[in-house]
mmCIF file of C-alpha atoms and ligand atoms in Angstrom:
data_model
loop_
_atom_site.group_PDB
_atom_site.id
_atom_site.type_symbol
_atom_site.label_atom_id
_atom_site.label_comp_id
_atom_site.label_asym_id
_atom_site.label_seq_id
_atom_site.Cartn_x
_atom_site.Cartn_y
_atom_site.Cartn_z
ATOM 1 C CA MET A 1250 0.000 0.000 0.000
ATOM 2 C CA ALA A 1251 1.189 3.518 -0.741
ATOM 3 C CA ARG A 1252 2.405 5.533 2.210
ATOM 4 C CA PRO A 1253 0.112 8.291 3.390
ATOM 5 C CA ARG A 1254 1.214 11.678 2.171
ATOM 6 C CA VAL A 1255 2.085 14.554 4.486
ATOM 7 C CA LEU A 1256 2.554 18.158 3.525
ATOM 8 C CA SER A 1257 3.672 21.002 5.726
ATOM 9 C CA GLY A 1258 5.148 24.450 5.320
ATOM 10 C CA ILE A 1259 7.360 26.836 7.219
ATOM 11 C CA GLN A 1260 7.808 30.550 6.602
ATOM 12 C CA PRO A 1261 11.223 31.999 5.711
ATOM 13 C CA THR A 1262 10.788 34.995 7.959
ATOM 14 C CA ALA A 1263 13.881 34.780 10.172
ATOM 15 C CA ASP A 1264 17.619 34.282 9.803
ATOM 16 C CA SER A 1265 17.392 31.130 11.894
ATOM 17 C CA PHE A 1266 14.795 28.719 13.169
ATOM 18 C CA HIS A 1267 14.428 28.841 16.939
ATOM 19 C CA LEU A 1268 14.015 26.080 19.471
ATOM 20 C CA GLY A 1269 10.221 26.304 19.272
ATOM 21 C CA ASN A 1270 10.272 25.751 15.475
ATOM 22 C CA TYR A 1271 12.781 22.955 15.847
ATOM 23 C CA LEU A 1272 10.982 20.940 18.528
ATOM 24 C CA GLY A 1273 7.474 21.905 17.467
ATOM 25 C CA ALA A 1274 7.851 21.234 13.754
ATOM 26 C CA VAL A 1275 11.154 20.482 12.070
ATOM 27 C CA ARG A 1276 12.285 17.608 14.269
ATOM 28 C CA GLN A 1277 8.903 15.935 13.943
ATOM 29 C CA TRP A 1278 8.940 16.398 10.165
ATOM 30 C CA VAL A 1279 12.192 14.454 10.085
ATOM 31 C CA THR A 1280 10.557 11.556 11.936
ATOM 32 C CA LEU A 1281 7.524 11.593 9.638
ATOM 33 C CA GLN A 1282 9.637 11.052 6.532
ATOM 34 C CA GLU A 1283 10.248 7.485 7.782
ATOM 35 C CA THR A 1284 6.608 6.510 7.439
ATOM 36 C CA HIS A 1285 5.119 9.021 5.009
ATOM 37 C CA ASP A 1286 5.459 10.315 1.496
ATOM 38 C CA ALA A 1287 6.599 13.714 2.705
ATOM 39 C CA PHE A 1288 6.350 17.140 1.042
ATOM 40 C CA TYR A 1289 7.840 20.097 2.909
ATOM 41 C CA CYS A 1290 7.633 23.576 1.591
ATOM 42 C CA VAL A 1291 9.409 26.851 2.364
ATOM 43 C CA VAL A 1292 6.431 29.171 2.020
ATOM 44 C CA ASP A 1293 7.913 32.331 0.559
ATOM 45 C CA LEU A 1294 4.580 33.399 -0.940
ATOM 46 C CA HIS A 1295 3.186 33.483 2.574
ATOM 47 C CA ALA A 1296 6.188 35.495 3.758
ATOM 48 C CA ILE A 1297 5.305 38.441 1.478
ATOM 49 C CA THR A 1298 1.879 38.863 3.078
ATOM 50 C CA VAL A 1299 3.748 41.306 5.321
ATOM 51 C CA PRO A 1300 6.343 43.816 4.006
ATOM 52 C CA THR A 1301 9.552 41.946 3.178
ATOM 53 C CA GLU A 1302 12.924 43.056 1.770
ATOM 54 C CA PRO A 1303 13.844 41.120 -1.409
ATOM 55 C CA ASP A 1304 17.415 40.376 -0.290
ATOM 56 C CA ALA A 1305 16.236 39.257 3.125
ATOM 57 C CA LEU A 1306 13.641 37.002 1.529
ATOM 58 C CA ARG A 1307 16.222 35.362 -0.748
ATOM 59 C CA ARG A 1308 18.629 34.857 2.155
ATOM 60 C CA ARG A 1309 15.992 33.535 4.513
ATOM 61 C CA SER A 1310 14.525 31.147 1.955
ATOM 62 C CA ARG A 1311 17.949 29.553 1.453
ATOM 63 C CA VAL A 1312 18.663 29.553 5.199
ATOM 64 C CA ALA A 1313 15.331 27.864 5.890
ATOM 65 C CA ALA A 1314 15.887 25.207 3.241
ATOM 66 C CA ALA A 1315 19.462 24.582 4.380
ATOM 67 C CA GLN A 1316 18.319 24.130 7.976
ATOM 68 C CA LEU A 1317 15.666 21.624 6.894
ATOM 69 C CA PHE A 1318 18.281 19.493 5.143
ATOM 70 C CA ALA A 1319 20.744 20.009 7.998
ATOM 71 C CA ALA A 1320 18.172 18.909 10.575
ATOM 72 C CA GLY A 1321 17.836 15.598 8.768
ATOM 73 C CA LEU A 1322 15.350 15.869 5.925
ATOM 74 C CA ASP A 1323 16.723 13.536 3.314
ATOM 75 C CA PRO A 1324 16.249 14.817 -0.239
ATOM 76 C CA GLU A 1325 15.997 11.216 -1.441
ATOM 77 C CA ARG A 1326 12.962 10.574 0.736
ATOM 78 C CA SER A 1327 11.373 13.967 1.308
ATOM 79 C CA THR A 1328 10.378 16.473 -1.316
ATOM 80 C CA VAL A 1329 11.730 19.768 0.027
ATOM 81 C CA PHE A 1330 10.907 22.753 -2.136
ATOM 82 C CA VAL A 1331 10.241 26.462 -2.302
ATOM 83 C CA GLN A 1332 6.589 27.386 -2.747
ATOM 84 C CA SER A 1333 7.099 30.107 -5.392
ATOM 85 C CA HIS A 1334 8.920 27.605 -7.631
ATOM 86 C CA VAL A 1335 5.648 25.774 -8.179
ATOM 87 C CA ARG A 1336 3.328 28.218 -9.960
ATOM 88 C CA GLU A 1337 0.245 26.099 -9.314
ATOM 89 C CA HIS A 1338 0.092 27.315 -5.687
ATOM 90 C CA THR A 1339 -1.008 30.781 -6.727
ATOM 91 C CA GLU A 1340 -3.188 29.433 -9.504
ATOM 92 C CA LEU A 1341 -5.158 27.121 -7.216
ATOM 93 C CA ALA A 1342 -5.299 29.799 -4.535
ATOM 94 C CA TRP A 1343 -7.200 32.034 -6.944
ATOM 95 C CA VAL A 1344 -9.797 29.360 -7.659
ATOM 96 C CA LEU A 1345 -10.230 28.714 -3.940
ATOM 97 C CA ILE A 1346 -10.439 32.436 -3.173
ATOM 98 C CA CYS A 1347 -13.435 32.530 -5.497
ATOM 99 C CA LEU A 1348 -15.080 29.750 -3.479
ATOM 100 C CA THR A 1349 -14.516 31.440 -0.109
ATOM 101 C CA GLY A 1350 -17.076 33.684 1.515
ATOM 102 C CA MET A 1351 -15.938 37.066 2.838
ATOM 103 C CA GLY A 1352 -17.404 36.225 6.237
ATOM 104 C CA GLU A 1353 -15.719 32.853 6.260
ATOM 105 C CA ALA A 1354 -12.314 34.422 5.638
ATOM 106 C CA ALA A 1355 -12.975 37.216 8.124
ATOM 107 C CA ARG A 1356 -13.451 34.648 10.897
ATOM 108 C CA MET A 1357 -9.831 33.469 10.776
ATOM 109 C CA THR A 1358 -8.376 34.361 14.145
ATOM 110 C CA GLN A 1359 -4.748 34.464 13.015
ATOM 111 C CA PHE A 1360 -5.630 37.198 10.532
ATOM 112 C CA LYS A 1361 -7.390 39.110 13.251
ATOM 113 C CA ASP A 1362 -4.342 38.855 15.526
ATOM 114 C CA LYS A 1363 -1.814 39.712 12.825
ATOM 115 C CA SER A 1364 -3.807 42.546 11.297
ATOM 116 C CA ALA A 1365 -4.352 44.071 14.717
ATOM 117 C CA LYS A 1366 -0.595 44.643 14.789
ATOM 118 C CA PHE A 1367 -0.609 46.733 11.628
ATOM 119 C CA GLY A 1368 -3.982 48.306 12.117
ATOM 120 C CA GLU A 1369 -6.833 46.633 10.273
ATOM 121 C CA SER A 1370 -6.684 48.834 7.162
ATOM 122 C CA ALA A 1371 -2.889 48.708 6.784
ATOM 123 C CA ALA A 1372 -2.927 44.909 6.613
ATOM 124 C CA SER A 1373 -2.625 43.599 3.056
ATOM 125 C CA VAL A 1374 -5.345 41.698 1.226
ATOM 126 C CA GLY A 1375 -2.683 38.996 0.918
ATOM 127 C CA LEU A 1376 -2.657 38.629 4.684
ATOM 128 C CA PHE A 1377 -6.432 38.283 4.538
ATOM 129 C CA THR A 1378 -6.224 35.498 1.969
ATOM 130 C CA TYR A 1379 -3.236 33.804 3.639
ATOM 131 C CA PRO A 1380 -5.278 30.829 4.907
ATOM 132 C CA ILE A 1381 -6.698 30.228 1.429
ATOM 133 C CA LEU A 1382 -3.205 30.059 -0.051
ATOM 134 C CA GLN A 1383 -2.385 27.597 2.708
ATOM 135 C CA ALA A 1384 -5.416 25.520 1.687
ATOM 136 C CA ALA A 1385 -4.082 25.532 -1.883
ATOM 137 C CA ASP A 1386 -0.668 24.301 -0.660
ATOM 138 C CA ILE A 1387 -2.326 21.349 0.988
ATOM 139 C CA LEU A 1388 -5.011 20.408 -1.540
ATOM 140 C CA LEU A 1389 -2.618 20.671 -4.479
ATOM 141 C CA TYR A 1390 -0.649 17.672 -3.198
ATOM 142 C CA GLN A 1391 -3.676 15.597 -2.185
ATOM 143 C CA ALA A 1392 -2.145 15.421 1.287
ATOM 144 C CA ASP A 1393 -3.641 12.909 3.730
ATOM 145 C CA ARG A 1394 -2.154 14.566 6.805
ATOM 146 C CA VAL A 1395 -0.882 17.990 7.674
ATOM 147 C CA PRO A 1396 1.509 18.168 10.622
ATOM 148 C CA VAL A 1397 1.056 21.567 12.248
ATOM 149 C CA GLY A 1398 0.833 23.169 15.645
ATOM 150 C CA ALA A 1399 -2.516 23.549 17.380
ATOM 151 C CA ASP A 1400 -2.619 27.234 16.312
ATOM 152 C CA GLN A 1401 -3.186 26.084 12.711
ATOM 153 C CA LYS A 1402 -6.311 24.029 13.391
ATOM 154 C CA GLN A 1403 -8.681 26.675 12.087
ATOM 155 C CA HIS A 1404 -6.739 26.934 8.821
ATOM 156 C CA LEU A 1405 -7.030 23.177 8.394
ATOM 157 C CA GLU A 1406 -10.757 23.287 8.949
ATOM 158 C CA LEU A 1407 -11.009 25.931 6.249
ATOM 159 C CA THR A 1408 -8.888 23.718 3.975
ATOM 160 C CA ARG A 1409 -11.263 20.799 4.451
ATOM 161 C CA ASP A 1410 -14.305 23.015 3.931
ATOM 162 C CA LEU A 1411 -12.917 24.418 0.695
ATOM 163 C CA GLY A 1412 -11.850 20.993 -0.569
ATOM 164 C CA GLN A 1413 -15.259 19.586 0.200
ATOM 165 C CA ARG A 1414 -17.037 22.527 -1.395
ATOM 166 C CA PHE A 1415 -15.026 22.128 -4.590
ATOM 167 C CA ASN A 1416 -15.630 18.367 -4.673
ATOM 168 C CA HIS A 1417 -19.319 18.892 -4.152
ATOM 169 C CA ARG A 1418 -19.687 21.588 -6.775
ATOM 170 C CA PHE A 1419 -17.348 20.305 -9.464
ATOM 171 C CA GLY A 1420 -16.882 16.599 -8.772
ATOM 172 C CA ASP A 1421 -14.442 14.649 -6.635
ATOM 173 C CA THR A 1422 -11.033 16.204 -7.045
ATOM 174 C CA PHE A 1423 -9.323 16.716 -3.703
ATOM 175 C CA THR A 1424 -8.301 14.451 -0.839
ATOM 176 C CA LEU A 1425 -9.608 15.952 2.394
ATOM 177 C CA PRO A 1426 -6.650 16.169 4.774
ATOM 178 C CA GLU A 1427 -6.714 15.157 8.406
ATOM 179 C CA PRO A 1428 -4.994 17.504 10.811
ATOM 180 C CA TYR A 1429 -2.026 15.883 12.477
ATOM 181 C CA ILE A 1430 -1.494 18.102 15.468
ATOM 182 C CA LEU A 1431 2.111 17.989 16.546
ATOM 183 C CA LYS A 1432 3.039 17.112 20.085
ATOM 184 C CA GLU A 1433 2.476 19.799 22.676
ATOM 185 C CA VAL A 1434 6.101 20.888 22.625
ATOM 186 C CA GLU A 1435 4.796 24.098 21.135
ATOM 187 C CA LYS A 1436 4.594 24.960 24.788
ATOM 188 C CA ILE A 1437 8.238 25.956 24.666
ATOM 189 C CA THR A 1438 8.057 29.479 26.030
ATOM 190 C CA ASP A 1439 10.189 32.602 25.921
ATOM 191 C CA LEU A 1440 13.199 32.414 28.272
ATOM 192 C CA GLN A 1441 12.603 35.978 29.444
ATOM 193 C CA ASP A 1442 8.818 35.733 29.586
ATOM 194 C CA PRO A 1443 7.642 32.201 30.338
ATOM 195 C CA SER A 1444 4.019 33.258 29.860
ATOM 196 C CA ALA A 1445 4.606 33.827 26.108
ATOM 197 C CA LYS A 1446 5.303 31.232 23.437
ATOM 198 C CA MET A 1447 8.871 31.321 22.094
ATOM 199 C CA SER A 1448 8.404 33.284 18.899
ATOM 200 C CA LYS A 1449 10.495 35.726 16.965
ATOM 201 C CA SER A 1450 7.856 38.383 17.376
ATOM 202 C CA SER A 1451 7.891 38.197 21.155
ATOM 203 C CA SER A 1452 10.201 39.835 23.698
ATOM 204 C CA SER A 1453 13.891 40.402 23.151
ATOM 205 C CA PRO A 1454 16.490 38.147 21.472
ATOM 206 C CA ALA A 1455 17.457 37.055 24.984
ATOM 207 C CA GLY A 1456 14.246 35.040 25.185
ATOM 208 C CA ILE A 1457 14.851 33.027 22.017
ATOM 209 C CA LEU A 1458 17.279 30.182 21.348
ATOM 210 C CA ASP A 1459 18.242 30.201 17.677
ATOM 211 C CA VAL A 1460 19.358 27.007 15.995
ATOM 212 C CA LEU A 1461 22.150 28.845 14.157
ATOM 213 C CA GLU A 1462 23.481 30.663 17.199
ATOM 214 C CA GLN A 1463 27.017 30.055 18.502
ATOM 215 C CA PRO A 1464 27.512 28.002 21.705
ATOM 216 C CA GLY A 1465 28.642 31.069 23.710
ATOM 217 C CA PRO A 1466 25.464 33.112 23.340
ATOM 218 C CA LEU A 1467 23.288 30.009 23.649
ATOM 219 C CA ARG A 1468 24.840 29.151 27.014
ATOM 220 C CA LYS A 1469 24.525 32.722 28.185
ATOM 221 C CA LYS A 1470 20.841 32.885 27.323
ATOM 222 C CA VAL A 1471 20.033 29.682 29.156
ATOM 223 C CA MET A 1472 22.016 30.761 32.223
ATOM 224 C CA ARG A 1473 20.169 34.105 32.194
ATOM 225 C CA ALA A 1474 16.731 32.610 31.639
ATOM 226 C CA VAL A 1475 14.316 33.953 34.211
ATOM 227 C CA THR A 1476 13.737 31.440 36.920
ATOM 228 C CA ASP A 1477 11.349 31.475 39.743
ATOM 229 C CA THR A 1478 11.568 32.108 43.421
ATOM 230 C CA GLY A 1479 12.775 29.197 45.455
ATOM 231 C CA SER A 1480 15.734 27.029 44.565
ATOM 232 C CA GLU A 1481 14.301 23.629 43.801
ATOM 233 C CA VAL A 1482 14.031 22.158 40.333
ATOM 234 C CA LEU A 1483 10.355 21.219 40.231
ATOM 235 C CA PHE A 1484 7.811 20.920 37.462
ATOM 236 C CA ASP A 1485 5.081 23.349 38.436
ATOM 237 C CA GLU A 1486 3.656 25.331 35.515
ATOM 238 C CA GLU A 1487 1.781 27.657 37.757
ATOM 239 C CA ASN A 1488 4.364 28.658 40.336
ATOM 240 C CA LYS A 1489 7.523 27.799 38.432
ATOM 241 C CA PRO A 1490 6.840 28.565 34.777
ATOM 242 C CA GLY A 1491 10.495 29.376 34.028
ATOM 243 C CA ILE A 1492 11.935 26.191 35.516
ATOM 244 C CA SER A 1493 9.097 24.145 34.011
ATOM 245 C CA ASN A 1494 9.972 25.489 30.578
ATOM 246 C CA LEU A 1495 13.631 24.556 31.024
ATOM 247 C CA LEU A 1496 12.587 21.082 32.174
ATOM 248 C CA ARG A 1497 10.480 20.686 29.063
ATOM 249 C CA ILE A 1498 13.398 21.748 26.897
ATOM 250 C CA GLN A 1499 15.840 19.432 28.641
ATOM 251 C CA SER A 1500 13.419 16.534 28.436
ATOM 252 C CA ALA A 1501 12.664 17.073 24.734
ATOM 253 C CA LEU A 1502 16.348 17.311 23.841
ATOM 254 C CA THR A 1503 17.665 14.430 25.914
ATOM 255 C CA GLY A 1504 14.701 12.067 25.870
ATOM 256 C CA THR A 1505 14.703 11.868 29.678
ATOM 257 C CA ALA A 1506 11.264 12.061 31.272
ATOM 258 C CA ILE A 1507 10.572 15.160 33.363
ATOM 259 C CA PRO A 1508 10.070 13.273 36.673
ATOM 260 C CA ASP A 1509 13.454 11.609 36.184
ATOM 261 C CA LEU A 1510 15.054 15.007 35.663
ATOM 262 C CA VAL A 1511 13.370 16.350 38.787
ATOM 263 C CA ASN A 1512 14.842 13.427 40.749
ATOM 264 C CA ARG A 1513 18.270 13.952 39.282
ATOM 265 C CA TYR A 1514 18.457 17.608 40.360
ATOM 266 C CA GLU A 1515 16.980 17.151 43.783
ATOM 267 C CA GLY A 1516 18.909 19.243 46.286
ATOM 268 C CA GLN A 1517 21.157 20.764 43.586
ATOM 269 C CA GLY A 1518 19.715 24.204 42.969
ATOM 270 C CA TYR A 1519 19.212 25.983 39.666
ATOM 271 C CA GLY A 1520 22.846 26.478 38.643
ATOM 272 C CA THR A 1521 23.815 22.893 37.846
ATOM 273 C CA PHE A 1522 20.495 22.295 36.171
ATOM 274 C CA LYS A 1523 20.797 25.320 33.915
ATOM 275 C CA LYS A 1524 24.321 24.369 32.923
ATOM 276 C CA ASP A 1525 23.059 20.970 31.793
ATOM 277 C CA VAL A 1526 20.173 22.504 29.854
ATOM 278 C CA ALA A 1527 22.654 24.811 28.128
ATOM 279 C CA GLU A 1528 24.828 21.836 27.172
ATOM 280 C CA ALA A 1529 21.836 19.912 25.822
ATOM 281 C CA VAL A 1530 20.901 22.878 23.629
ATOM 282 C CA VAL A 1531 24.467 23.350 22.373
ATOM 283 C CA GLU A 1532 24.797 19.652 21.643
ATOM 284 C CA ALA A 1533 21.550 19.563 19.678
ATOM 285 C CA PHE A 1534 22.169 22.747 17.686
ATOM 286 C CA THR A 1535 25.887 22.589 16.896
ATOM 287 C CA PRO A 1536 25.769 19.795 14.291
ATOM 288 C CA ILE A 1537 22.757 21.404 12.617
ATOM 289 C CA ARG A 1538 24.481 24.778 12.507
ATOM 290 C CA GLU A 1539 27.645 23.258 11.050
ATOM 291 C CA ARG A 1540 25.737 21.377 8.354
ATOM 292 C CA THR A 1541 23.680 24.468 7.572
ATOM 293 C CA GLU A 1542 26.835 26.581 7.163
ATOM 294 C CA LYS A 1543 28.279 23.968 4.823
ATOM 295 C CA LEU A 1544 25.125 23.887 2.712
ATOM 296 C CA LEU A 1545 25.011 27.693 2.543
ATOM 297 C CA SER A 1546 28.646 27.857 1.465
ATOM 298 C CA ASP A 1547 27.680 26.289 -1.876
ATOM 299 C CA GLU A 1548 24.581 28.099 -3.075
ATOM 300 C CA THR A 1549 24.725 26.492 -6.496
ATOM 301 C CA GLU A 1550 24.428 23.047 -4.974
ATOM 302 C CA LEU A 1551 21.713 24.130 -2.533
ATOM 303 C CA ASP A 1552 19.698 25.718 -5.359
ATOM 304 C CA ARG A 1553 20.120 22.520 -7.348
ATOM 305 C CA MET A 1554 18.724 20.464 -4.444
ATOM 306 C CA LEU A 1555 15.752 22.810 -4.333
ATOM 307 C CA ALA A 1556 15.277 22.479 -8.077
ATOM 308 C CA VAL A 1557 15.055 18.699 -7.664
ATOM 309 C CA GLY A 1558 12.378 19.202 -4.995
ATOM 310 C CA ALA A 1559 10.519 21.704 -7.172
ATOM 311 C CA ARG A 1560 10.469 19.287 -10.115
ATOM 312 C CA ARG A 1561 9.008 16.499 -8.017
ATOM 313 C CA ALA A 1562 6.458 18.817 -6.428
ATOM 314 C CA SER A 1563 5.514 20.295 -9.820
ATOM 315 C CA GLU A 1564 4.748 16.882 -11.219
ATOM 316 C CA VAL A 1565 2.031 16.342 -8.594
ATOM 317 C CA ALA A 1566 0.811 19.949 -8.681
ATOM 318 C CA ARG A 1567 0.479 19.908 -12.465
ATOM 319 C CA GLN A 1568 -1.756 16.829 -12.393
ATOM 320 C CA THR A 1569 -4.058 18.322 -9.773
ATOM 321 C CA MET A 1570 -4.321 21.644 -11.603
ATOM 322 C CA GLU A 1571 -5.125 19.922 -14.885
ATOM 323 C CA MET A 1572 -8.185 18.389 -13.236
ATOM 324 C CA VAL A 1573 -9.100 21.638 -11.542
ATOM 325 C CA ARG A 1574 -8.902 23.683 -14.735
ATOM 326 C CA ASP A 1575 -11.054 21.246 -16.624
ATOM 327 C CA ARG A 1576 -13.670 20.950 -13.893
ATOM 328 C CA VAL A 1577 -13.974 24.674 -13.328
ATOM 329 C CA GLY A 1578 -14.589 25.139 -17.056
ATOM 330 C CA PHE A 1579 -11.378 26.802 -18.245
ATOM 331 C CA LEU A 1580 -10.733 26.086 -21.917
ATOM 332 C CA PRO A 1581 -7.851 23.817 -22.805
ATOM 333 C CA LEU A 1582 -5.041 25.601 -24.588
ATOM 334 C CA ALA A 1583 -5.235 24.296 -28.140
HETATM 335 N N1 LIG B 2917 0.563 28.889 8.261
HETATM 336 C C1 LIG B 2917 1.584 27.938 8.602
HETATM 337 C C2 LIG B 2917 2.273 28.404 9.890
HETATM 338 O O1 LIG B 2917 2.275 29.572 10.194
HETATM 339 C C3 LIG B 2917 2.602 27.787 7.493
HETATM 340 C C4 LIG B 2917 2.030 27.097 6.292
HETATM 341 C C5 LIG B 2917 1.848 27.641 5.052
HETATM 342 C C6 LIG B 2917 1.620 25.753 6.222
HETATM 343 N N2 LIG B 2917 1.352 26.697 4.212
HETATM 344 C C7 LIG B 2917 1.188 25.536 4.885
HETATM 345 C C8 LIG B 2917 1.536 24.715 7.147
HETATM 346 C C9 LIG B 2917 0.673 24.318 4.486
HETATM 347 C C10 LIG B 2917 1.040 23.501 6.745
HETATM 348 C C11 LIG B 2917 0.593 23.294 5.421
HETATM 349 O O2 LIG B 2917 2.843 27.591 10.581
#
């Protein structure tokens, strides 16, 4: 039997992935390639829904792709590609936009949050249609599962609704994807503000651990992470959110269960514990950083790897769009 297909995407909006991206998405994508026919996409079309410098976009798209390979995505098994290389994404998005109600799109909470930042009327129409482009990404590949964080659930519901609506109106065309909500490690929080999710838009750089950061600054940030009153290493989200976050990080990186960590540090205070967390982070990130640097040092080769991914992705996308064009009633090009 054919393997189920997964598709996911990540935005090239930073010069490095951070620990939250790594544990919450990238590392789990690597595992999924063992059991799935995997498509992973650097979503540069989504990145331009907010103002973006062309040079920064180019750099960040390559950095994102390089980190995906460096983290363990195997180009033989996974199709890793850049969204804008496959023209069908925008083409299908247009068709789906025409099937979406204004009210339906206006209900998307991520748009509401993001547009609030710019002021409702300064937000682009692209930001408004962002979830519909995401639906196109998914439906184009007939994905069975979409590994995403819990914050993307609403976008997946919209994707299923739009797929179903198309199938109903024009005949069976799209596989309706199941959400595949990634493990709750998205609860990795900001080192300086444990009440906020680790995210590049939150707090100061001191709160974020970047995959491509050098060991020195990584250690410093962990040692300076806000901790809680008291001196015991205990898992207590309510009263010890800072320590609990570090325990979660340590557990995710070393595979040791949190209660076992709590036992290990009994009577030792925060210092020793933090040093070990810092080492776990450095150990996890260093090989990825080194491989990423190597990949980035040969852009021609990296671009060639992405061209291979784009060709494979295009093959699938082309077949889906052929059906879509015909069913919608677009004339064949004679
Ligand atoms: N919106 C997703 C996020 O912010 C990124 C994304 C774009 C995506 N297209 C996708 C995720 C398709 C899964 C499938 O994380």
